[in-house]
Each structure stands twice: as C-alpha cells, then as structure tokens.
mmCIF file of C-alpha atoms and ligand atoms in Angstrom:
data_model
loop_
_atom_site.group_PDB
_atom_site.id
_atom_site.type_symbol
_atom_site.label_atom_id
_atom_site.label_comp_id
_atom_site.label_asym_id
_atom_site.label_seq_id
_atom_site.Cartn_x
_atom_site.Cartn_y
_atom_site.Cartn_z
ATOM 1 C CA UNK A 1 101.033 47.567 63.016
ATOM 2 C CA UNK A 2 98.132 49.696 61.897
ATOM 3 C CA UNK A 3 97.947 48.124 58.424
ATOM 4 C CA UNK A 4 95.793 50.199 56.095
ATOM 5 C CA UNK A 5 94.165 52.176 58.902
ATOM 6 C CA UNK A 6 94.587 55.922 59.373
ATOM 7 C CA UNK A 7 95.325 55.408 63.068
ATOM 8 C CA UNK A 8 95.595 52.708 65.684
ATOM 9 C CA UNK A 9 92.412 54.063 67.166
ATOM 10 C CA UNK A 10 90.474 53.553 63.912
ATOM 11 C CA UNK A 11 91.805 50.003 63.748
ATOM 12 C CA UNK A 12 91.024 49.263 67.376
ATOM 13 C CA UNK A 13 87.449 50.598 67.132
ATOM 14 C CA UNK A 14 86.874 48.251 64.201
ATOM 15 C CA UNK A 15 88.289 45.383 66.272
ATOM 16 C CA UNK A 16 85.696 45.745 69.033
ATOM 17 C CA UNK A 17 83.465 42.889 67.805
ATOM 18 C CA UNK A 18 86.478 40.585 67.725
ATOM 19 C CA UNK A 19 87.652 41.729 71.165
ATOM 20 C CA UNK A 20 84.264 40.774 72.602
ATOM 21 C CA UNK A 21 84.072 37.467 70.735
ATOM 22 C CA UNK A 22 87.557 36.501 71.904
ATOM 23 C CA UNK A 23 86.812 37.425 75.500
ATOM 24 C CA UNK A 24 83.649 35.299 75.486
ATOM 25 C CA UNK A 25 85.154 32.393 73.548
ATOM 26 C CA UNK A 26 84.993 29.024 75.322
ATOM 27 C CA UNK A 27 83.885 30.705 78.540
ATOM 28 C CA UNK A 28 80.137 30.678 77.965
ATOM 29 C CA UNK A 29 78.130 27.821 76.506
ATOM 30 C CA UNK A 30 74.941 28.421 74.503
ATOM 31 C CA UNK A 31 73.037 27.067 77.532
ATOM 32 C CA UNK A 32 74.559 29.788 79.667
ATOM 33 C CA UNK A 33 77.031 27.706 81.633
ATOM 34 C CA UNK A 34 80.079 29.645 82.646
ATOM 35 C CA UNK A 35 83.298 27.720 82.324
ATOM 36 C CA UNK A 36 86.148 29.813 83.713
ATOM 37 C CA UNK A 37 88.483 27.573 85.736
ATOM 38 C CA UNK A 38 90.598 30.526 86.904
ATOM 39 C CA UNK A 39 87.558 31.953 88.726
ATOM 40 C CA UNK A 40 86.190 28.690 90.117
ATOM 41 C CA UNK A 41 87.537 29.080 93.639
ATOM 42 C CA UNK A 42 86.499 32.694 94.068
ATOM 43 C CA UNK A 43 83.036 32.080 92.672
ATOM 44 C CA UNK A 44 82.512 29.140 95.037
ATOM 45 C CA UNK A 45 83.473 31.255 98.061
ATOM 46 C CA UNK A 46 80.200 31.617 99.933
ATOM 47 C CA UNK A 47 81.822 34.020 102.408
ATOM 48 C CA UNK A 48 81.720 36.808 99.822
ATOM 49 C CA UNK A 49 78.780 39.074 100.537
ATOM 50 C CA UNK A 50 79.601 42.116 98.445
ATOM 51 C CA UNK A 51 81.608 43.195 95.446
ATOM 52 C CA UNK A 52 83.512 46.448 95.041
ATOM 53 C CA UNK A 53 84.853 47.256 91.597
ATOM 54 C CA UNK A 54 87.845 49.584 91.470
ATOM 55 C CA UNK A 55 89.234 51.233 88.343
ATOM 56 C CA UNK A 56 90.102 54.564 86.723
ATOM 57 C CA UNK A 57 88.860 56.336 83.611
ATOM 58 C CA UNK A 58 87.252 54.236 80.939
ATOM 59 C CA UNK A 59 87.825 51.062 82.936
ATOM 60 C CA UNK A 60 85.652 52.509 85.711
ATOM 61 C CA UNK A 61 82.773 52.958 83.256
ATOM 62 C CA UNK A 62 82.981 49.305 82.258
ATOM 63 C CA UNK A 63 82.944 48.481 85.967
ATOM 64 C CA UNK A 64 79.668 50.391 86.408
ATOM 65 C CA UNK A 65 78.060 48.016 83.933
ATOM 66 C CA UNK A 66 79.640 45.132 85.833
ATOM 67 C CA UNK A 67 78.114 46.321 89.084
ATOM 68 C CA UNK A 68 74.665 46.621 87.497
ATOM 69 C CA UNK A 69 75.032 43.078 86.141
ATOM 70 C CA UNK A 70 76.322 41.694 89.450
ATOM 71 C CA UNK A 71 73.291 42.952 91.355
ATOM 72 C CA UNK A 72 70.812 41.933 88.672
ATOM 73 C CA UNK A 73 72.150 38.469 87.868
ATOM 74 C CA UNK A 74 73.874 37.364 91.068
ATOM 75 C CA UNK A 75 71.939 39.462 93.629
ATOM 76 C CA UNK A 76 75.194 40.421 95.318
ATOM 77 C CA UNK A 77 75.471 44.051 96.470
ATOM 78 C CA UNK A 78 77.989 45.731 94.175
ATOM 79 C CA UNK A 79 79.487 49.187 93.825
ATOM 80 C CA UNK A 80 82.182 50.976 91.845
ATOM 81 C CA UNK A 81 84.884 53.250 93.146
ATOM 82 C CA UNK A 82 87.657 55.168 91.527
ATOM 83 C CA UNK A 83 90.842 53.492 92.740
ATOM 84 C CA UNK A 84 92.397 56.723 94.000
ATOM 85 C CA UNK A 85 89.321 57.596 96.061
ATOM 86 C CA UNK A 86 88.816 54.089 97.423
ATOM 87 C CA UNK A 87 92.292 53.877 98.853
ATOM 88 C CA UNK A 88 92.237 57.089 100.816
ATOM 89 C CA UNK A 89 88.761 57.195 102.271
ATOM 90 C CA UNK A 90 88.863 54.413 104.880
ATOM 91 C CA UNK A 91 86.452 52.192 102.999
ATOM 92 C CA UNK A 92 85.088 49.257 105.008
ATOM 93 C CA UNK A 93 86.581 46.121 103.478
ATOM 94 C CA UNK A 94 87.039 42.718 105.028
ATOM 95 C CA UNK A 95 87.206 39.013 104.216
ATOM 96 C CA UNK A 96 83.584 39.154 102.981
ATOM 97 C CA UNK A 97 84.452 41.714 100.324
ATOM 98 C CA UNK A 98 85.471 40.808 96.809
ATOM 99 C CA UNK A 99 87.461 43.649 95.262
ATOM 100 C CA UNK A 100 87.474 43.462 91.456
ATOM 101 C CA UNK A 101 90.003 45.669 89.727
ATOM 102 C CA UNK A 102 89.525 46.509 86.075
ATOM 103 C CA UNK A 103 92.609 47.661 84.177
ATOM 104 C CA UNK A 104 93.639 47.315 80.554
ATOM 105 C CA UNK A 105 97.323 47.711 81.276
ATOM 106 C CA UNK A 106 97.402 46.053 84.670
ATOM 107 C CA UNK A 107 99.977 48.681 85.641
ATOM 108 C CA UNK A 108 97.868 51.695 86.615
ATOM 109 C CA UNK A 109 99.502 52.809 89.846
ATOM 110 C CA UNK A 110 96.321 54.078 91.514
ATOM 111 C CA UNK A 111 94.594 50.762 90.874
ATOM 112 C CA UNK A 112 97.602 48.679 91.904
ATOM 113 C CA UNK A 113 97.846 50.558 95.209
ATOM 114 C CA UNK A 114 94.111 50.107 95.791
ATOM 115 C CA UNK A 115 94.426 46.347 95.149
ATOM 116 C CA UNK A 116 97.263 46.123 97.668
ATOM 117 C CA UNK A 117 95.236 48.119 100.150
ATOM 118 C CA UNK A 118 92.266 45.746 99.691
ATOM 119 C CA UNK A 119 94.442 42.655 100.088
ATOM 120 C CA UNK A 120 95.947 44.027 103.284
ATOM 121 C CA UNK A 121 92.443 44.508 104.649
ATOM 122 C CA UNK A 122 91.726 40.821 104.003
ATOM 123 C CA UNK A 123 89.654 41.107 100.828
ATOM 124 C CA UNK A 124 89.756 38.576 98.010
ATOM 125 C CA UNK A 125 90.917 40.303 94.820
ATOM 126 C CA UNK A 126 90.070 39.551 91.203
ATOM 127 C CA UNK A 127 91.866 41.319 88.372
ATOM 128 C CA UNK A 128 90.158 41.916 85.026
ATOM 129 C CA UNK A 129 93.111 42.739 82.825
ATOM 130 C CA UNK A 130 94.155 42.834 79.169
ATOM 131 C CA UNK A 131 97.898 42.378 79.665
ATOM 132 C CA UNK A 132 99.268 38.927 80.452
ATOM 133 C CA UNK A 133 101.540 38.855 83.461
ATOM 134 C CA UNK A 134 101.136 42.542 84.389
ATOM 135 C CA UNK A 135 101.639 43.599 87.999
ATOM 136 C CA UNK A 136 97.973 43.797 89.046
ATOM 137 C CA UNK A 137 97.088 40.263 87.891
ATOM 138 C CA UNK A 138 100.271 38.933 89.487
ATOM 139 C CA UNK A 139 99.235 40.408 92.819
ATOM 140 C CA UNK A 140 95.575 39.344 92.705
ATOM 141 C CA UNK A 141 93.888 36.237 94.081
ATOM 142 C CA UNK A 142 92.567 35.407 90.604
ATOM 143 C CA UNK A 143 92.612 36.963 87.136
ATOM 144 C CA UNK A 144 90.077 37.046 84.343
ATOM 145 C CA UNK A 145 91.958 38.151 81.233
ATOM 146 C CA UNK A 146 90.220 40.105 78.524
ATOM 147 C CA UNK A 147 91.353 39.042 75.071
ATOM 148 C CA UNK A 148 91.133 42.354 73.239
ATOM 149 C CA UNK A 149 94.666 42.043 71.904
ATOM 150 C CA UNK A 150 97.256 44.789 72.392
ATOM 151 C CA UNK A 151 95.730 48.268 72.516
ATOM 152 C CA UNK A 152 98.096 50.944 71.241
ATOM 153 C CA UNK A 153 96.016 54.146 71.006
ATOM 154 C CA UNK A 154 95.985 56.080 74.271
ATOM 155 C CA UNK A 155 92.195 56.258 74.162
ATOM 156 C CA UNK A 156 90.761 52.935 75.225
ATOM 157 C CA UNK A 157 88.138 51.444 72.903
ATOM 158 C CA UNK A 158 88.326 47.716 72.242
ATOM 159 C CA UNK A 159 89.678 47.109 75.739
ATOM 160 C CA UNK A 160 86.565 48.831 77.103
ATOM 161 C CA UNK A 161 84.178 46.511 75.258
ATOM 162 C CA UNK A 162 86.171 43.472 76.327
ATOM 163 C CA UNK A 163 86.139 44.689 79.937
ATOM 164 C CA UNK A 164 82.368 45.067 79.826
ATOM 165 C CA UNK A 165 81.828 41.462 78.777
ATOM 166 C CA UNK A 166 84.432 40.249 81.274
ATOM 167 C CA UNK A 167 82.510 41.907 84.104
ATOM 168 C CA UNK A 168 79.352 40.294 82.709
ATOM 169 C CA UNK A 169 81.031 36.875 82.737
ATOM 170 C CA UNK A 170 82.014 37.380 86.357
ATOM 171 C CA UNK A 171 78.451 38.367 87.257
ATOM 172 C CA UNK A 172 77.053 35.371 85.383
ATOM 173 C CA UNK A 173 79.518 33.043 87.076
ATOM 174 C CA UNK A 174 78.299 34.227 90.471
ATOM 175 C CA UNK A 175 74.703 34.153 89.268
ATOM 176 C CA UNK A 176 75.087 30.515 88.284
ATOM 177 C CA UNK A 177 77.055 29.486 91.374
ATOM 178 C CA UNK A 178 74.547 31.103 93.742
ATOM 179 C CA UNK A 179 71.507 29.855 91.886
ATOM 180 C CA UNK A 180 70.310 33.411 91.347
ATOM 181 C CA UNK A 181 69.522 32.819 87.678
ATOM 182 C CA UNK A 182 67.215 30.203 86.232
ATOM 183 C CA UNK A 183 68.469 27.983 83.395
ATOM 184 C CA UNK A 184 66.151 29.845 81.021
ATOM 185 C CA UNK A 185 67.525 33.234 82.087
ATOM 186 C CA UNK A 186 71.080 32.017 81.681
ATOM 187 C CA UNK A 187 70.351 30.671 78.222
ATOM 188 C CA UNK A 188 68.743 33.965 77.209
ATOM 189 C CA UNK A 189 71.757 35.939 78.415
ATOM 190 C CA UNK A 190 74.190 33.570 76.737
ATOM 191 C CA UNK A 191 72.365 33.928 73.462
ATOM 192 C CA UNK A 192 72.291 37.702 73.783
ATOM 193 C CA UNK A 193 76.002 37.979 74.575
ATOM 194 C CA UNK A 194 77.070 35.557 71.874
ATOM 195 C CA UNK A 195 75.037 37.613 69.352
ATOM 196 C CA UNK A 196 76.720 40.863 70.406
ATOM 197 C CA UNK A 197 79.807 40.732 68.145
ATOM 198 C CA UNK A 198 77.713 40.636 64.945
ATOM 199 C CA UNK A 199 75.540 43.477 66.182
ATOM 200 C CA UNK A 200 78.639 45.469 67.110
ATOM 201 C CA UNK A 201 79.994 44.905 63.604
ATOM 202 C CA UNK A 202 76.864 46.676 62.289
ATOM 203 C CA UNK A 203 77.671 49.647 64.512
ATOM 204 C CA UNK A 204 81.205 49.884 63.130
ATOM 205 C CA UNK A 205 79.464 50.575 59.797
ATOM 206 C CA UNK A 206 78.131 53.883 61.160
ATOM 207 C CA UNK A 207 81.623 55.329 60.568
ATOM 208 C CA UNK A 208 80.780 57.343 57.464
ATOM 209 C CA UNK A 209 77.686 58.886 58.980
ATOM 210 C CA UNK A 210 79.621 59.835 62.117
ATOM 211 C CA UNK A 211 82.368 61.301 59.944
ATOM 212 C CA UNK A 212 79.809 63.648 58.369
ATOM 213 C CA UNK A 213 78.337 64.571 61.740
ATOM 214 C CA UNK A 214 81.752 65.338 63.182
ATOM 215 C CA UNK A 215 82.619 67.637 60.297
ATOM 216 C CA UNK A 216 79.353 69.461 60.739
ATOM 217 C CA UNK A 217 80.257 70.012 64.418
ATOM 218 C CA UNK A 218 83.991 70.612 64.217
ATOM 219 C CA UNK A 219 83.798 74.120 65.691
ATOM 220 C CA UNK A 220 81.666 73.215 68.706
ATOM 221 C CA UNK A 221 82.881 74.063 72.211
ATOM 222 C CA UNK A 222 80.674 71.878 74.331
ATOM 223 C CA UNK A 223 78.904 68.550 73.950
ATOM 224 C CA UNK A 224 76.647 66.857 76.479
ATOM 225 C CA UNK A 225 75.830 63.159 76.746
ATOM 226 C CA UNK A 226 72.767 61.718 78.469
ATOM 227 C CA UNK A 227 71.980 58.139 79.344
ATOM 228 C CA UNK A 228 70.100 56.118 81.884
ATOM 229 C CA UNK A 229 70.745 52.758 83.537
ATOM 230 C CA UNK A 230 73.164 50.928 81.186
ATOM 231 C CA UNK A 231 73.225 54.039 78.995
ATOM 232 C CA UNK A 232 74.642 56.175 81.797
ATOM 233 C CA UNK A 233 78.195 54.764 81.806
ATOM 234 C CA UNK A 234 78.101 55.075 78.017
ATOM 235 C CA UNK A 235 77.263 58.776 78.323
ATOM 236 C CA UNK A 236 80.277 59.165 80.632
ATOM 237 C CA UNK A 237 82.482 57.221 78.240
ATOM 238 C CA UNK A 238 81.369 59.278 75.225
ATOM 239 C CA UNK A 239 82.183 62.483 77.086
ATOM 240 C CA UNK A 240 85.601 61.261 78.245
ATOM 241 C CA UNK A 241 86.560 60.319 74.692
ATOM 242 C CA UNK A 242 85.633 63.767 73.403
ATOM 243 C CA UNK A 243 87.658 65.493 76.122
ATOM 244 C CA UNK A 244 90.764 63.424 75.700
ATOM 245 C CA UNK A 245 90.786 63.256 71.903
ATOM 246 C CA UNK A 246 89.222 66.482 70.649
ATOM 247 C CA UNK A 247 89.949 68.703 73.699
ATOM 248 C CA UNK A 248 86.326 69.770 73.765
ATOM 249 C CA UNK A 249 84.488 70.326 76.988
ATOM 250 C CA UNK A 250 82.085 67.430 77.394
ATOM 251 C CA UNK A 251 79.958 66.080 80.223
ATOM 252 C CA UNK A 252 78.007 62.900 80.631
ATOM 253 C CA UNK A 253 74.916 62.892 82.838
ATOM 254 C CA UNK A 254 72.395 60.403 84.094
ATOM 255 C CA UNK A 255 69.299 61.570 82.223
ATOM 256 C CA UNK A 256 67.290 61.547 85.445
ATOM 257 C CA UNK A 257 69.600 64.252 86.829
ATOM 258 C CA UNK A 258 68.681 66.770 84.118
ATOM 259 C CA UNK A 259 66.090 68.638 86.141
ATOM 260 C CA UNK A 260 68.345 68.614 89.201
ATOM 261 C CA UNK A 261 70.729 71.053 87.555
ATOM 262 C CA UNK A 262 72.227 70.249 84.159
ATOM 263 C CA UNK A 263 69.172 71.378 82.180
ATOM 264 C CA UNK A 264 70.248 74.934 83.015
ATOM 265 C CA UNK A 265 73.144 74.400 80.598
ATOM 266 C CA UNK A 266 70.838 73.927 77.638
ATOM 267 C CA UNK A 267 70.775 76.876 75.284
ATOM 268 C CA UNK A 268 70.041 77.089 71.588
ATOM 269 C CA UNK A 269 72.537 75.069 69.561
ATOM 270 C CA UNK A 270 73.863 72.945 72.455
ATOM 271 C CA UNK A 271 74.720 69.522 71.069
ATOM 272 C CA UNK A 272 73.406 66.634 73.153
ATOM 273 C CA UNK A 273 73.917 62.945 72.469
ATOM 274 C CA UNK A 274 71.209 60.823 74.061
ATOM 275 C CA UNK A 275 71.481 57.070 74.574
ATOM 276 C CA UNK A 276 67.844 55.985 74.341
ATOM 277 C CA UNK A 277 66.702 52.747 76.024
ATOM 278 C CA UNK A 278 64.799 50.302 73.859
ATOM 279 C CA UNK A 279 61.022 50.931 73.557
ATOM 280 C CA UNK A 280 60.726 47.281 74.660
ATOM 281 C CA UNK A 281 62.188 48.169 78.054
ATOM 282 C CA UNK A 282 59.646 46.963 80.627
ATOM 283 C CA UNK A 283 60.430 49.746 83.121
ATOM 284 C CA UNK A 284 59.203 52.577 80.882
ATOM 285 C CA UNK A 285 62.668 54.124 80.831
ATOM 286 C CA UNK A 286 62.194 54.679 77.117
ATOM 287 C CA UNK A 287 59.345 57.138 77.563
ATOM 288 C CA UNK A 288 61.190 58.919 80.370
ATOM 289 C CA UNK A 289 64.196 59.498 78.149
ATOM 290 C CA UNK A 290 61.990 60.572 75.245
ATOM 291 C CA UNK A 291 60.475 63.173 77.613
ATOM 292 C CA UNK A 292 64.002 64.346 78.453
ATOM 293 C CA UNK A 293 64.666 64.759 74.747
ATOM 294 C CA UNK A 294 61.488 66.848 74.380
ATOM 295 C CA UNK A 295 62.528 69.026 77.338
ATOM 296 C CA UNK A 296 65.962 69.821 75.964
ATOM 297 C CA UNK A 297 64.697 70.173 72.416
ATOM 298 C CA UNK A 298 62.186 72.766 73.590
ATOM 299 C CA UNK A 299 65.161 74.775 74.885
ATOM 300 C CA UNK A 300 66.977 74.643 71.572
ATOM 301 C CA UNK A 301 69.292 71.638 71.993
ATOM 302 C CA UNK A 302 70.458 69.815 68.890
ATOM 303 C CA UNK A 303 69.789 66.196 69.718
ATOM 304 C CA UNK A 304 71.606 63.195 68.333
ATOM 305 C CA UNK A 305 69.765 60.106 69.520
ATOM 306 C CA UNK A 306 71.250 56.636 69.664
ATOM 307 C CA UNK A 307 68.049 54.634 69.488
ATOM 308 C CA UNK A 308 66.769 51.230 68.535
ATOM 309 C CA UNK A 309 66.036 50.831 64.852
ATOM 310 C CA UNK A 310 62.373 51.601 64.182
ATOM 311 C CA UNK A 311 61.910 53.623 67.385
ATOM 312 C CA UNK A 312 59.267 55.974 65.976
ATOM 313 C CA UNK A 313 58.775 57.918 69.216
ATOM 314 C CA UNK A 314 62.229 59.471 68.995
ATOM 315 C CA UNK A 315 62.080 60.544 65.355
ATOM 316 C CA UNK A 316 60.005 63.750 65.687
ATOM 317 C CA UNK A 317 62.304 65.160 68.364
ATOM 318 C CA UNK A 318 65.820 64.229 67.307
ATOM 319 C CA UNK A 319 67.926 66.143 64.797
ATOM 320 C CA UNK A 320 69.790 62.940 63.992
ATOM 321 C CA UNK A 321 69.131 59.324 64.879
ATOM 322 C CA UNK A 322 71.841 56.676 64.898
ATOM 323 C CA UNK A 323 70.007 53.343 64.766
ATOM 324 C CA UNK A 324 70.985 50.394 66.938
ATOM 325 C CA UNK A 325 69.928 46.837 66.112
ATOM 326 C CA UNK A 326 67.422 45.498 68.674
ATOM 327 C CA UNK A 327 69.438 43.837 71.434
ATOM 328 C CA UNK A 328 69.296 42.667 75.034
ATOM 329 C CA UNK A 329 69.388 45.578 77.503
ATOM 330 C CA UNK A 330 72.892 44.674 78.679
ATOM 331 C CA UNK A 331 74.150 44.442 75.089
ATOM 332 C CA UNK A 332 72.815 47.903 74.179
ATOM 333 C CA UNK A 333 75.791 49.712 75.768
ATOM 334 C CA UNK A 334 78.221 47.660 73.672
ATOM 335 C CA UNK A 335 76.397 48.915 70.573
ATOM 336 C CA UNK A 336 75.859 52.538 71.588
ATOM 337 C CA UNK A 337 79.471 53.059 72.580
ATOM 338 C CA UNK A 338 80.843 52.429 69.092
ATOM 339 C CA UNK A 339 79.409 55.532 67.373
ATOM 340 C CA UNK A 340 80.524 57.579 70.394
ATOM 341 C CA UNK A 341 84.063 56.233 70.083
ATOM 342 C CA UNK A 342 83.936 57.028 66.373
ATOM 343 C CA UNK A 343 82.633 60.517 67.095
ATOM 344 C CA UNK A 344 85.499 61.347 69.461
ATOM 345 C CA UNK A 345 87.996 60.132 66.892
ATOM 346 C CA UNK A 346 86.359 61.873 63.931
ATOM 347 C CA UNK A 347 86.041 65.185 65.709
ATOM 348 C CA UNK A 348 89.706 65.043 66.686
ATOM 349 C CA UNK A 349 90.609 64.268 63.076
ATOM 350 C CA UNK A 350 88.407 67.105 61.822
ATOM 351 C CA UNK A 351 90.444 69.401 64.082
ATOM 352 C CA UNK A 352 93.703 67.984 62.718
ATOM 353 C CA UNK A 353 94.742 66.375 66.013
ATOM 354 C CA UNK A 354 96.775 63.243 66.680
ATOM 355 C CA UNK A 355 94.136 60.713 67.709
ATOM 356 C CA UNK A 356 96.536 58.024 68.864
ATOM 357 C CA UNK A 357 98.595 60.271 71.080
ATOM 358 C CA UNK A 358 96.515 63.069 72.622
ATOM 359 C CA UNK A 359 98.397 65.822 74.425
ATOM 360 C CA UNK A 360 99.301 65.439 78.118
ATOM 361 C CA UNK A 361 98.233 61.778 78.304
ATOM 362 C CA UNK A 362 100.059 58.457 78.649
ATOM 363 C CA UNK A 363 98.718 55.039 77.728
ATOM 364 C CA UNK A 364 99.253 53.729 81.189
ATOM 365 C CA UNK A 365 99.471 55.947 84.204
ATOM 366 C CA UNK A 366 102.189 54.383 86.302
ATOM 367 C CA UNK A 367 102.526 57.254 88.765
ATOM 368 C CA UNK A 368 100.048 58.307 91.416
HETATM 369 O O1 M6R B 401 95.196 50.607 81.941
HETATM 370 P P1 M6R B 401 93.930 51.017 82.677
HETATM 371 O O2 M6R B 401 92.722 50.338 82.147
HETATM 372 O O3 M6R B 401 94.062 50.820 84.167
HETATM 373 O O4 M6R B 401 93.784 52.559 82.413
HETATM 374 C C1 M6R B 401 92.763 53.286 83.040
HETATM 375 C C2 M6R B 401 92.616 54.673 82.451
HETATM 376 O O5 M6R B 401 93.826 55.390 82.599
HETATM 377 C C3 M6R B 401 92.239 54.655 80.967
HETATM 378 O O6 M6R B 401 91.057 53.930 80.755
HETATM 379 C C4 M6R B 401 92.054 56.070 80.439
HETATM 380 O O7 M6R B 401 90.947 56.673 81.045
HETATM 381 C C5 M6R B 401 91.926 56.071 78.912
HETATM 382 N N1 M6R B 401 92.853 57.025 78.331
HETATM 383 C C6 M6R B 401 90.546 56.409 78.445
HETATM 384 O O8 M6R B 401 90.415 56.357 77.072
#
C-alpha cells in the first residue's frame, strides 16, 4: 500500500536509504569482512578470470558501477552488456567467465535468455535479484538477493540503489578472497558503505527544492545529463527516468565525450544536469568537469550541478546547485541519483502524468 504517499514512486524513492541498509545488513562487518554464505563457493573459485555483468535498463546502470568496483577492488577484468546484445553477438564466454545478471524482477526475458546462454557456454552465473524465487535466481549458480522490498512503480528507484550496493558487495567479496584489498582499505569501504543510508536520507530531503525546479522547467523539451566515472551511469539513469516518466527527450553522456559531438547540441536555454565529482577526487576529475560546465555555460546552457556541499568552484558557473554530503567516491552515485529520481517524478507530476504507470511500459518485460 502507498500509505500517505501521492504515488508508489514517491514512497519508493523515500525508501532508498532503507533498501540499501537492508541489502548491506549482516553481510558486511565494520572491519570490512564480507559474510555472504550464498556466494562463498563462487568467490572461492580461482578459475574465474573475468566478470561480465548482464542486465537491461536501470539494472544495467547499476551493473556499470559494479564493473567499476570489481576492477578497482578485486582487480578482475569486468564489463557490462545489455542482455539482448550479449546473447546474439557470439560473445566469448567459457568456464573462466562469471556472468552476473542484475534484475529486479528476476523475470526479464532478455536477461533470462542471456543467463541460459551463458550457462550453456559453461559460465558460472550469479543472479542479483530483488524477487525471492524468481526464474533467474532459480536458474543461476548462486543468488545475491537485494532486500529493497517489493517495488510497485514501473520506474525502478529503490531497487536500483539496492542493486548498486549488491554489486559492491560482490566486488568486495572477490576483493577480500583474492587479497586485492588491504584490511585498511576494506575497513574504509565498509565504513563508507555503512554510512550511505544516512547520507541518502539527507538527499531525500531535497524533494521540495526539486519540486520547485521541476515546475520551473515543466515546458522543456530536452534535458541533458553529464557525468564522469561513477557519475556517468547516474547521468544515464537520470535521463532514462525523464524519458519514461515525463516523456521528455533526455540523453546522458560521459562528460569526457562532450567535445566529441554532444556539445553541438548546446544552445541557449538547454537544461543540463551535471554530476560533479568531489573536489577531493585525487584524479583531478573535479576540475575537468568544472571546465565542462564552463564550456556549456559559455554556450548558454542552464546548468544544474549536483556537487559536494561547499564546492566553491562550481558556484560561479551553475544556475542551481544541489548539494551532496561529502562521501566516498563509490557512495556519491547513491546520493546523486536521488534528486534525479525525484526530478523525473516531479516533472511527470507537473505535466499531470501517471508516475506509477507510464504509457507503453510494463513493470517486468517478460517478452523478448
Ligand atoms: O526487472 P529488471 O530489473 O530486469 O528490469 C530491467 C528494466 O526493464 C528496468 O530497469 C526498466 O529499465 C525500468 N522501467 C527503469 O526504470
């Protein structure tokens, strides 16, 4: 039931901190030990030399974060493929490949078929799933359930956040098993992840501000989203939500791609959301993204920056700044996604649309 909420989607966005806390619960100790008995055998399999995540839609964006984490924390080559592409392109898969499917419903036909295809080719399969006993987990070697609770709105929100941390847990489990992470690194990551739900709860509070923004933009025809590294999947996710809920043309780009084409789209008044890396980022990604903001601003874009609280470098160039509490790099996407989920919902509401049941879409796509 949606209780006092205006929609299931509003309720489910507000449940994101809980979805993450429940998915982490009892699986990660403050020292960074991963305790997930259902994964023990797979994680101990030293034959596995690479990981391929398969998923569709929002689940595929969570998988991108999982692949980044897998390479960084476990040093295992990892990639992401859309299930429907993976299955038909003669991908090289064998007994050394771990194929990780990510699916809220566990019934998405494209993903199910891709899992079967992988199993036939001899791969080990892990299912990250939110639905107990669904077909994909039943057919997989092992399952890591997300505990987001039932998700009713067609647009995926709390399941996404839970999927992100589930992929992180898998990466940490491999990182620990393969000795790729020091005890200190594991403890730092554990602390960061366990702190995420409270930080996410702060982001849920941006609702009113986003409501105002959405009303100001209700007649817009195009919105762009830019992000880099962990912000890139969030840009894609923000754009998908706007398409499916508000029926507005939206695109997410890796910020580094701007000058390779998309900057030609910028004209006066173009709305651009930018997920800004923390100024503490050691790879100077922050200043690169701030330069991107200057470039698009100079061409008339209206910039809404999602930036760390106190990030003074962004202020002179952004029309609006949504502040994020300072967090670990891999927690930042869990924070930035919430205002983007809220924005998709609010813009749809401003247009008088049904946010729980957008046109032409089904909650789970059980046909190819
Ligand atoms: O149930 P699944 O996670 O396999 O569903 C995958 C996609 O169909 C789903 O995430 C879809 O993109 C959502 N409507 C996005 O909000």
